Amino acid sequence: MSQEVFLSVVIPVFNEEESLPPLCEKLHAVLDGLDKEYEVIFVDDGSTDRSFEVMRELRDVYPAIRAVRFRRNYRKAAALATGFSEARGKVIITMDADLQDDPEEIPRLLGKLEEGCDLVSGWKKKRHDPLSKTLPSRLFNKVTSMVAGIRLHDFNCGLKAYRREVCEDALPYLYGELYRFLPAIAHWAGYRVEEMPVQHHPRRFGYSKFGTKRLLNGFLDLMTITFVVRFMTTPMHVFGTLGLFSTLAGSAVCAYVALLRFEFGNIQNRHPLLLMGVLLVIVGIQFFSTGLLGDMMASMNQRGGKTPRIADRI
Ligand code: UDP
Ligand code: MG
């Protein structure tokens, strides 16, 4: 089981029975040409069609195939996470099962890794998807680039190549739909992340599994991941700052109202102001306590990069 191979190709699959045979044929032709030891790992994310039976049949033809099947649909992030933990390769490549990603790009992706990259992310430069998908995706990529501090045109491309350590480090964050932020997570962890334009094809069989709620969810996820990865170990830095500002502003407002009371014997109808001052103080204290609770959890939970990852030694 633990015997290492050079390359693992991880493919999440949700109801893609027609795509699997042509995908396997093309993929294996490319992989055989590499002259390196490889494995192909299918993760069947609770398909309700014949996908898993098709994998079983394909395995008889291509012995490098391994497959796991979930009892129900756990979504793509979970499928990738399971693929990563099953993979034995020094290098891991992920791709979609729907024939939209082209296996022919694999040698070029591997070339980039050899040049010293840790994660190479595909960029569907010429994209074959409906406008309802490409426009929101542009906006998403722009905002995510700004927040992540790394400029990528296409965070969400299924085709990516990773050095094994990158996947291992990203595993704790692979749930929900956070897989879209893998390049950002790797960048924050100090890995070298680059983008490479890749071929993209229209979907031939089946249907896209992601609906229109993707954009809103994408932005909410961006907030989550930024917070979880960047402030995992220092929640007080965020909440403490907010709390401090709020409490100070509130105290100043209350002091002003008190001053009025001493000066004129009443507060000169500044009741709304008084309310605001008191509210700011209360909210500030709440921020502080949230920060303290967060810090308590952070110290109980050592994950999230408290121990620095060592890149090299001599
Ligand atoms: N997928 C999955 N679980 C899901 C949804 C999708 O494993 O819950 C797989 C799907 O089979 C495909 C890949 O993730 O291999 C990308 O999905 P899709 O092509 O529907 O996404 P799109 O290309 O529309 O972004
Ligand atoms: Mg697709």
XYZ file of C-alpha atoms and ligand atoms in Angstrom:
340
model
C 0.000 0.000 0.000
C 2.636 2.497 1.028
C 4.940 1.731 -1.914
C 5.726 5.026 -3.615
C 5.122 5.772 -7.290
C 6.187 8.819 -9.289
C 2.773 10.167 -10.227
C -0.782 9.877 -8.923
C -3.618 11.259 -11.030
C -6.613 12.005 -8.798
C -9.998 12.277 -10.506
C -13.213 13.165 -8.631
C -16.232 11.594 -10.290
C -19.903 12.356 -9.820
C -22.197 10.779 -12.393
C -19.808 10.704 -15.341
C -20.388 7.192 -16.706
C -20.130 8.115 -20.411
C -17.000 10.215 -20.008
C -14.905 7.660 -18.141
C -13.994 5.246 -21.009
C -12.775 7.936 -23.455
C -11.024 9.740 -20.578
C -9.152 6.580 -19.572
C -8.059 5.866 -23.104
C -6.601 9.315 -23.635
C -5.126 9.575 -20.163
C -3.348 6.234 -20.307
C -1.909 6.971 -23.747
C -0.308 10.115 -22.299
C 0.836 8.482 -19.045
C 2.391 5.501 -20.810
C 4.412 7.940 -22.883
C 5.988 9.400 -19.715
C 7.900 6.228 -18.973
C 7.422 6.649 -15.232
C 5.507 4.650 -12.671
C 2.004 6.037 -12.134
C -1.425 5.321 -10.698
C -4.856 6.702 -11.502
C -7.170 7.202 -8.526
C -10.873 7.660 -9.154
C -12.934 8.928 -6.252
C -16.572 8.177 -6.909
C -18.396 10.880 -4.989
C -21.614 8.908 -4.460
C -22.605 8.629 -8.134
C -26.109 7.382 -8.763
C -25.371 6.183 -12.294
C -23.097 3.313 -13.399
C -19.833 5.247 -12.854
C -18.398 2.798 -10.322
C -19.201 -0.283 -12.424
C -17.559 1.432 -15.372
C -14.453 1.996 -13.230
C -14.425 -1.690 -12.325
C -14.558 -2.639 -16.004
C -11.847 -0.134 -16.862
C -9.621 -1.487 -14.114
C -9.492 -4.836 -15.905
C -8.074 -3.084 -18.954
C -5.846 -0.573 -17.165
C -4.280 -2.079 -14.022
C -2.917 1.291 -12.824
C -6.465 2.306 -11.888
C -7.581 2.388 -8.262
C -11.003 3.568 -7.183
C -12.806 4.464 -3.980
C -16.484 5.066 -3.674
C -18.362 7.228 -1.163
C -21.672 6.069 0.230
C -23.244 9.371 -0.704
C -22.306 12.626 -2.399
C -19.824 14.485 -0.170
C -18.905 17.073 -2.840
C -15.733 17.740 -4.717
C -13.508 18.932 -1.843
C -14.059 15.708 0.074
C -13.400 13.694 -3.075
C -10.104 15.500 -3.634
C -9.107 15.142 0.019
C -9.695 11.396 -0.095
C -7.792 11.207 -3.374
C -4.860 13.044 -1.780
C -4.711 10.716 1.192
C -4.958 7.643 -1.035
C -2.277 8.890 -3.429
C 1.190 7.358 -3.216
C 2.822 9.583 -5.822
C 5.617 12.077 -5.239
C 3.657 14.247 -7.625
C -0.133 14.517 -7.640
C -2.165 15.722 -10.593
C -5.884 16.447 -10.280
C -8.256 16.657 -13.209
C -12.001 16.599 -13.822
C -13.641 13.481 -15.167
C -15.870 15.226 -17.691
C -13.338 15.440 -20.575
C -13.157 19.231 -20.195
C -9.541 18.973 -19.015
C -7.046 17.610 -21.509
C -4.615 14.867 -20.400
C -2.216 16.006 -23.132
C -1.253 18.897 -20.834
C 0.213 16.596 -18.205
C 3.796 16.505 -19.551
C 3.936 20.312 -19.598
C 2.573 20.527 -16.061
C 5.249 18.088 -14.903
C 7.882 20.156 -16.711
C 6.904 23.198 -14.653
C 7.217 21.231 -11.424
C 10.699 20.177 -12.523
C 11.588 23.829 -12.977
C 11.037 24.244 -9.246
C 7.357 25.060 -8.872
C 5.428 23.441 -6.043
C 1.951 23.881 -7.500
C 1.100 24.473 -11.137
C -2.462 25.566 -11.714
C -4.158 25.278 -15.095
C -5.664 28.361 -16.677
C -8.607 27.791 -19.008
C -7.530 30.699 -21.183
C -9.946 29.877 -23.965
C -12.899 28.604 -22.037
C -15.764 26.572 -23.452
C -18.486 27.261 -20.932
C -21.672 29.369 -21.058
C -21.401 33.102 -20.262
C -23.457 32.586 -17.106
C -20.462 30.700 -15.785
C -17.522 32.603 -17.218
C -18.593 36.091 -16.093
C -19.121 35.325 -12.392
C -15.948 33.316 -12.501
C -13.957 36.331 -13.744
C -15.202 38.453 -10.879
C -14.449 35.663 -8.428
C -10.891 35.289 -9.713
C -10.237 39.039 -9.555
C -11.397 39.382 -5.950
C -9.716 36.189 -4.817
C -6.433 37.326 -6.411
C -6.600 40.578 -4.478
C -7.347 38.938 -1.170
C -4.940 36.052 -1.635
C -2.071 38.294 -2.688
C -1.291 36.103 -5.671
C -2.420 36.940 -9.191
C -4.115 33.993 -10.904
C -6.629 34.112 -13.750
C -8.245 30.835 -12.861
C -8.312 29.503 -9.309
C -10.961 26.936 -10.073
C -9.370 24.937 -12.889
C -9.695 21.210 -12.249
C -6.332 20.502 -13.816
C -3.477 21.132 -11.384
C -0.155 19.537 -10.493
C 1.187 19.449 -6.957
C 4.255 18.330 -5.146
C 3.040 15.872 -2.570
C 3.817 18.069 0.482
C 1.506 20.789 -0.824
C -1.445 18.395 -0.777
C -0.549 17.103 2.661
C -0.382 20.633 4.047
C -3.684 21.614 2.439
C -5.624 18.587 3.703
C -7.024 20.223 6.865
C -8.710 22.875 4.692
C -10.244 20.557 2.133
C -13.909 20.470 3.055
C -17.060 22.196 1.857
C -16.095 23.982 -1.323
C -12.772 25.301 -0.149
C -10.828 23.298 -2.757
C -11.085 26.367 -5.005
C -8.586 28.108 -2.770
C -5.864 25.471 -2.938
C -3.489 27.818 -4.825
C -4.076 30.536 -2.211
C -3.563 28.107 0.677
C -0.320 26.866 -0.892
C 0.871 30.437 -1.518
C 0.169 31.447 2.085
C 2.113 28.398 3.250
C 5.130 29.670 1.325
C 5.025 27.361 -1.690
C 5.861 28.513 -5.203
C 2.591 28.645 -7.136
C 2.405 29.286 -10.877
C -0.217 29.308 -13.569
C -0.074 27.723 -17.006
C -2.593 28.164 -19.856
C -4.224 24.829 -20.701
C -6.640 23.529 -23.309
C -10.260 23.338 -22.284
C -13.100 21.506 -24.021
C -16.886 21.831 -23.877
C -18.713 19.230 -21.818
C -19.709 16.334 -24.056
C -21.742 14.130 -21.725
C -23.775 14.694 -18.583
C -24.316 18.102 -16.969
C -22.365 20.578 -14.827
C -22.741 19.828 -11.121
C -22.437 23.417 -9.939
C -25.348 25.864 -10.059
C -25.783 29.624 -9.945
C -25.339 29.858 -6.195
C -21.658 29.336 -6.837
C -20.721 33.042 -6.912
C -22.261 34.067 -3.596
C -20.982 30.922 -1.918
C -17.590 31.602 -3.463
C -17.309 34.969 -1.734
C -18.541 33.648 1.598
C -15.957 30.870 1.299
C -13.280 33.437 0.543
C -14.020 35.131 3.866
C -13.919 31.811 5.667
C -10.673 30.633 4.162
C -8.934 33.958 4.679
C -9.918 33.935 8.296
C -9.300 30.266 8.940
C -5.884 30.127 7.290
C -4.482 33.531 8.072
C -5.836 34.181 11.531
C -6.136 30.615 12.737
C -3.458 31.127 15.325
C -4.114 34.808 16.067
C -7.881 35.494 16.253
C -7.273 38.191 18.864
C -5.418 40.257 16.275
C -8.644 40.664 14.321
C -11.249 40.773 17.063
C -9.022 42.628 19.506
C -8.433 45.439 16.993
C -12.126 45.737 16.203
C -12.963 45.588 19.920
C -10.428 48.273 20.762
C -11.702 50.707 18.132
C -15.319 50.105 19.048
C -14.766 50.488 22.801
C -12.652 53.620 22.383
C -15.170 55.274 20.056
C -18.032 54.324 22.400
C -16.222 55.672 25.455
C -15.496 58.966 23.702
C -19.158 59.366 22.761
C -20.301 58.537 26.313
C -17.755 60.983 27.769
C -19.124 63.720 25.519
C -22.681 63.010 26.659
C -21.553 63.030 30.303
C -19.876 66.360 29.722
C -23.118 67.811 28.378
C -24.929 66.560 31.472
C -22.464 68.326 33.781
C -22.439 71.486 31.718
C -26.178 71.954 31.155
C -27.840 69.698 33.737
C -29.361 67.565 30.967
C -28.015 65.867 27.841
C -29.541 68.333 25.369
C -31.712 65.708 23.634
C -28.659 63.684 22.574
C -30.426 60.411 23.395
C -29.667 58.736 20.072
C -25.998 59.605 20.586
C -26.058 58.134 24.065
C -27.550 54.933 22.670
C -24.877 54.752 20.037
C -22.083 55.252 22.578
C -23.394 52.542 24.861
C -23.895 50.189 21.910
C -20.334 50.716 20.686
C -18.928 49.892 24.126
C -21.032 46.727 24.399
C -20.141 45.579 20.900
C -16.475 46.300 21.612
C -16.502 44.135 24.711
C -18.182 41.392 22.692
C -15.452 41.572 20.081
C -12.867 41.205 22.822
C -14.500 38.180 24.317
C -14.855 36.584 20.868
C -11.140 37.169 20.353
C -10.292 35.613 23.695
C -12.466 32.574 22.988
C -10.833 32.297 19.574
C -7.387 32.392 21.124
C -8.374 29.708 23.593
C -9.462 27.483 20.717
C -6.336 28.273 18.764
C -4.120 27.243 21.642
C -6.068 24.013 22.099
C -5.880 23.250 18.423
C -2.309 23.215 17.253
C -3.009 22.838 13.551
C -2.836 25.816 11.210
C 0.857 26.245 10.833
C 2.032 26.957 14.387
C 4.956 24.687 13.652
C 6.780 26.125 10.647
C 7.242 23.841 7.656
C 10.902 23.251 6.885
C 11.645 23.584 3.156
C 15.241 22.407 3.073
C 18.346 21.654 5.107
C 21.968 21.150 4.324
N -17.732 16.447 -8.941
C -17.654 15.692 -7.786
N -18.594 15.887 -6.801
C -19.564 16.833 -6.902
C -19.611 17.620 -8.064
C -18.689 17.422 -9.070
O -16.783 14.834 -7.655
O -20.379 16.961 -5.985
C -16.737 16.233 -10.019
C -17.348 16.054 -11.405
O -17.684 14.704 -11.662
C -16.221 16.530 -12.295
C -15.576 17.641 -11.480
O -15.948 17.403 -10.124
O -15.279 15.510 -12.532
C -16.006 19.027 -11.932
O -17.426 19.120 -11.963
P -18.220 19.869 -13.122
O -17.643 19.512 -14.448
O -19.664 19.632 -12.904
O -17.849 21.381 -12.791
P -17.670 22.565 -13.840
O -16.773 22.066 -14.961
O -19.056 22.864 -14.308
O -17.034 23.649 -13.047
Mg -16.693 20.473 -16.000
